[in-house]
GROMACS .gro file of C-alpha atoms in nm:
model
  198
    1UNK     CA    1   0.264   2.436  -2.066
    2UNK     CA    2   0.136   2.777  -2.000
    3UNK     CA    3   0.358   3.050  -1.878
    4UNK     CA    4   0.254   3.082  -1.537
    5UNK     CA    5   0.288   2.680  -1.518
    6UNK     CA    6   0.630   2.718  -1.662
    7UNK     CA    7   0.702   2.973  -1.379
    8UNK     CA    8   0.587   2.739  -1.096
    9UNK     CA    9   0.805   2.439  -1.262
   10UNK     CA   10   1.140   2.635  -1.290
   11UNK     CA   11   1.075   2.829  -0.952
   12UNK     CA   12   1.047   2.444  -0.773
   13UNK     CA   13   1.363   2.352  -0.956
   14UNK     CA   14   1.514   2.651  -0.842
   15UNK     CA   15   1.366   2.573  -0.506
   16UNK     CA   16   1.503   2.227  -0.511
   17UNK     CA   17   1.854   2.342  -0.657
   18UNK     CA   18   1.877   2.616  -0.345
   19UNK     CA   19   1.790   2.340  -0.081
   20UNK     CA   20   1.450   2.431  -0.005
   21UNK     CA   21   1.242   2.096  -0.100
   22UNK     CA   22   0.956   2.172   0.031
   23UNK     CA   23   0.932   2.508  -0.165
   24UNK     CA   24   0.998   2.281  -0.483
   25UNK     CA   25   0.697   2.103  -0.369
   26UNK     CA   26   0.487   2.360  -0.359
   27UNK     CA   27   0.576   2.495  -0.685
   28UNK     CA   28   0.588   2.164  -0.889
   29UNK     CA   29   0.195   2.097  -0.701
   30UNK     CA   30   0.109   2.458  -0.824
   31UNK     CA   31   0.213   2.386  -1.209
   32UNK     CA   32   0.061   2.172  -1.448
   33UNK     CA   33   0.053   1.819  -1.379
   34UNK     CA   34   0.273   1.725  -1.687
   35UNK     CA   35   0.566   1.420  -1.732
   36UNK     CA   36   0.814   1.642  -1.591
   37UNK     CA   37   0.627   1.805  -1.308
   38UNK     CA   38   0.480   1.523  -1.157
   39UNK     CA   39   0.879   1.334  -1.192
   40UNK     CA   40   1.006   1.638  -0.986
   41UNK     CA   41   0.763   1.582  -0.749
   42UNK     CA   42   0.822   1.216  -0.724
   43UNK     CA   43   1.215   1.317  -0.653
   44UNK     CA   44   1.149   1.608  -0.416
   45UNK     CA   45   0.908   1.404  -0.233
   46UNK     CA   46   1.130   1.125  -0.186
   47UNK     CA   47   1.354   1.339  -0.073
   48UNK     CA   48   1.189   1.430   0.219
   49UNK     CA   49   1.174   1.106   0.315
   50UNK     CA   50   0.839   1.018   0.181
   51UNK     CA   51   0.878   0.741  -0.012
   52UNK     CA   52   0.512   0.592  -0.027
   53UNK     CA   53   0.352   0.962  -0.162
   54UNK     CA   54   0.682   0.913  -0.439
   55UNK     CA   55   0.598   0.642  -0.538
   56UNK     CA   56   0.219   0.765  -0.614
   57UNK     CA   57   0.379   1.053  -0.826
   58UNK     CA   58   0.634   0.809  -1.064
   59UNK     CA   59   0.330   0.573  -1.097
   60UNK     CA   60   0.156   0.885  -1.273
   61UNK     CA   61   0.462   0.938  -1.435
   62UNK     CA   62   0.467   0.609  -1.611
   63UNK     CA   63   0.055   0.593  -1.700
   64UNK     CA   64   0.184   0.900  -1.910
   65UNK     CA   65   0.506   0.799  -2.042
   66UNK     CA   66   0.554   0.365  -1.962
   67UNK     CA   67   0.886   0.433  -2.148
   68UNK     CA   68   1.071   0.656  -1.928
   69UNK     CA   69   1.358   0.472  -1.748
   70UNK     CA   70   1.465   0.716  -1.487
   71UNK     CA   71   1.117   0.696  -1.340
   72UNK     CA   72   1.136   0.297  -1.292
   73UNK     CA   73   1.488   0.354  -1.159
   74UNK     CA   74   1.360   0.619  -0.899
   75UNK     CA   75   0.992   0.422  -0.842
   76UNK     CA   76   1.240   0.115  -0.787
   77UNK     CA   77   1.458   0.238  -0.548
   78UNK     CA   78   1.192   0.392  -0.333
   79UNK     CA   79   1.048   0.059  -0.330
   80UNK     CA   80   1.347  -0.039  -0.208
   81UNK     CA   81   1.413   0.192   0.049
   82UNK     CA   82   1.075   0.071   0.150
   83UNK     CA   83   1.184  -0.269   0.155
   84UNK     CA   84   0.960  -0.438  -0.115
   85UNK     CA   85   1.221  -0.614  -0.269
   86UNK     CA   86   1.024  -0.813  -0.556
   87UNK     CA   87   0.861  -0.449  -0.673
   88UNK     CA   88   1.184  -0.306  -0.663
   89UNK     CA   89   1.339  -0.586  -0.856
   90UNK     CA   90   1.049  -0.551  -1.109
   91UNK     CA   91   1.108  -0.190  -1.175
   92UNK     CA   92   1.478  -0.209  -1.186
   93UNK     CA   93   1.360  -0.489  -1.462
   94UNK     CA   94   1.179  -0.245  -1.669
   95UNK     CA   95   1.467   0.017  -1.640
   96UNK     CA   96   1.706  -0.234  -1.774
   97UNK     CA   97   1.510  -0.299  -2.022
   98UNK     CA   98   1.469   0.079  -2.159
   99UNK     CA   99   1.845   0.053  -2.212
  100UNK     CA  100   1.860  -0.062  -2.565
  101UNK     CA  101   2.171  -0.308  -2.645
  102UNK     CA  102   2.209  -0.062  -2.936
  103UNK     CA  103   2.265   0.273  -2.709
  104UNK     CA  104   2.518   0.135  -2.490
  105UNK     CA  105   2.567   0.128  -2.143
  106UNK     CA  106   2.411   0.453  -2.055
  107UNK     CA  107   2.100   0.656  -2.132
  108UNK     CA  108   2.136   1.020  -2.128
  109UNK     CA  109   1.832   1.224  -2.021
  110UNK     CA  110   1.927   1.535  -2.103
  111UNK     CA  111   1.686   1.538  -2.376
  112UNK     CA  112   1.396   1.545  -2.136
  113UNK     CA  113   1.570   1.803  -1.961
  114UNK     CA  114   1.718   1.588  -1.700
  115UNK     CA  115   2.089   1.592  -1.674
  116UNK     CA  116   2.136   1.246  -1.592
  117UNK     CA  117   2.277   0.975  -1.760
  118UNK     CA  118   2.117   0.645  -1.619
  119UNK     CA  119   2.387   0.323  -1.642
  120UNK     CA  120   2.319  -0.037  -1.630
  121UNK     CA  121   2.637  -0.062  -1.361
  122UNK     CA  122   2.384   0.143  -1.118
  123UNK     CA  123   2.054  -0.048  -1.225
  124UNK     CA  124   2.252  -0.402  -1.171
  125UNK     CA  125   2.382  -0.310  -0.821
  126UNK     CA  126   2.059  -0.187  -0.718
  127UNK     CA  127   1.891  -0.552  -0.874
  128UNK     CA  128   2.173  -0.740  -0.725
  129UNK     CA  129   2.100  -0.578  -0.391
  130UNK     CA  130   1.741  -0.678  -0.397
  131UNK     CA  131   1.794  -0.973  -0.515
  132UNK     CA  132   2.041  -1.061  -0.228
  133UNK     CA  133   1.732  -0.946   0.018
  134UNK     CA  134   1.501  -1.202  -0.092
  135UNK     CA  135   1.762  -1.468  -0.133
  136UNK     CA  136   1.830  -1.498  -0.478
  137UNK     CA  137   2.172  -1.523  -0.423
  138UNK     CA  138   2.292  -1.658  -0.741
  139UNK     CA  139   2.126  -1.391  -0.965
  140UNK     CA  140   2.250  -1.152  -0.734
  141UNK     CA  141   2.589  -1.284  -0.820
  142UNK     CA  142   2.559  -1.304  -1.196
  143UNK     CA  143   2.423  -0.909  -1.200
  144UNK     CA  144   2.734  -0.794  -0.967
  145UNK     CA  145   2.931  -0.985  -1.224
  146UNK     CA  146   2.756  -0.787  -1.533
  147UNK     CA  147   2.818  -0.478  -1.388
  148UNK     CA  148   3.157  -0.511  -1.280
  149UNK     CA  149   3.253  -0.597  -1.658
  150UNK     CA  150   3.091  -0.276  -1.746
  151UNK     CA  151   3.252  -0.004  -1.521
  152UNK     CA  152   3.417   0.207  -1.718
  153UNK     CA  153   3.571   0.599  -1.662
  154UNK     CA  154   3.143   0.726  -1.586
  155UNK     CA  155   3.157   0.423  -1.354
  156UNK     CA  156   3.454   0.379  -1.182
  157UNK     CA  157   3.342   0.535  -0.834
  158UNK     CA  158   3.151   0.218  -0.799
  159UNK     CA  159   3.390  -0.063  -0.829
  160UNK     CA  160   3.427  -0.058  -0.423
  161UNK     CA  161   3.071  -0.098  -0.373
  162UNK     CA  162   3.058  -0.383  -0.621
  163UNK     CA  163   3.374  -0.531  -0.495
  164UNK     CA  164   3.202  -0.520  -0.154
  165UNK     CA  165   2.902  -0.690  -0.291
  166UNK     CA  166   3.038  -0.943  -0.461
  167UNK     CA  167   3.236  -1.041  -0.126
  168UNK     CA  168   2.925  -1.044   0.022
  169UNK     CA  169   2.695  -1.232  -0.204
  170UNK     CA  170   3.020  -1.477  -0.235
  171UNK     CA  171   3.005  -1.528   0.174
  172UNK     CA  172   2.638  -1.559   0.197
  173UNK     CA  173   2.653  -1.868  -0.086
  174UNK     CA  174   2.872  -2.057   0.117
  175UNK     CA  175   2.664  -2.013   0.444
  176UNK     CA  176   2.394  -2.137   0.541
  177UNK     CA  177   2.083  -1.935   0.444
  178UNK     CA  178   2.051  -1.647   0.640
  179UNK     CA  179   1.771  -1.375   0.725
  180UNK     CA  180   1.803  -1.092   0.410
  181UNK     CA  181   1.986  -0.778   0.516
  182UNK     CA  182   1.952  -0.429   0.435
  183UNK     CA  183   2.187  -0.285   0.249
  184UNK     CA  184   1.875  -0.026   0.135
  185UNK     CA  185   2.133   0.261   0.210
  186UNK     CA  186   2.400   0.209  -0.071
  187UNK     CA  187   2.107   0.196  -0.345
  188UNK     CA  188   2.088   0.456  -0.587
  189UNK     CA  189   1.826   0.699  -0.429
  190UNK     CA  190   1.537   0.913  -0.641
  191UNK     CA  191   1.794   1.278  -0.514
  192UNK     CA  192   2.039   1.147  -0.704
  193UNK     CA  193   1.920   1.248  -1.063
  194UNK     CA  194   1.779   1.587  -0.957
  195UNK     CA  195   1.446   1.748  -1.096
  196UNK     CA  196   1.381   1.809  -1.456
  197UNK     CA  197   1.448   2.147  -1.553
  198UNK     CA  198   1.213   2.341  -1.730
   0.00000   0.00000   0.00000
């Protein structure tokens, strides 16, 4: 990345860091268009609100790097916030799937200059939730299930949500089928890993 790229990336993250989101965007659109760049932009875009133009920027992010987790987690759950439940459930799929059985529960980003650890606990909820909005109850079930054996000490904040959800999804078994409801706001939103740091 050239230097004056490198200056627009780390002046957006500082951008983003102070607060000032649209600032970030400016710089991250004013750098090269790298992994990292067009990631940030994805987050800081979705944090406005925009979820549709976020979307656009993670999709780049994946034709350069179909490996990176975090950006199917954060493509997900603006998918979800945008209430298209069977893409979100797809890209929570292929986030799931970047977790290896061999590294655990978690996979640190920090390597990729991201300090964010991304958890199967988080990736299951936000499934289950989607799940539960197009009526797949039962599979909603089994991932709440999952991810309540795997709370640990990283975790733990979550167990209330999960307990909540797994009331739920119990409740809506037993009832008659009912229209899906959005419980959009309690999914893990793109803002919550930050920007990659240059």
């Amino acid at each position: 990345m050239a230097d004056a790229s490198l200056q627009h990336w780390r002046e957006g993250v500082g951008a983003y860091n102070a607060g000032d989101i649209q600032r970030a965007i400016t710089q991250f659109k004013s750098a090269a268009p790298s992994k990292g760049v067009l990631f940030n932009l994805g987050v800081s875009t979705a944090k406005l609100g925009d979820n549709q133009g976020a979307i656009r920027h993670f999709d780049e992010v994946l034709r350069l790097d179909p490996n990176l987790g975090v950006a199917y987690l954060t493509r997900g759950a603006c998918k979800h916030h945008e209430k298209m439940f069977d893409a979100a459930i797809y890209d929570y799929d292929r986030a799931l799937a970047c977790i290896s059985d061999t590294s655990g529960v978690t996979l640190d980003y920090s390597g990729e200059g991201l300090q964010f650890e991304m958890n199967r606990v988080d990736l299951l909820f936000n499934r289950a939730l989607a799940l539960k909005e197009v009526g797949r109850i039962a599979e909603a079930q089994d991932d709440t299930a999952k991810a309540r054996k795997l709370v640990d000490s990283r975790t733990t904040s979550r167990q209330a949500a999960l307990d909540k959800l797994s009331s739920q999804l119990a409740n809506l078994a037993v009832a008659t089928p009912t229209q899906p409801r959005n419980l959009a706001a309690n999914t893990y939103s793109p803002g919550d890993s930050g920007v990659l740091e240059g």
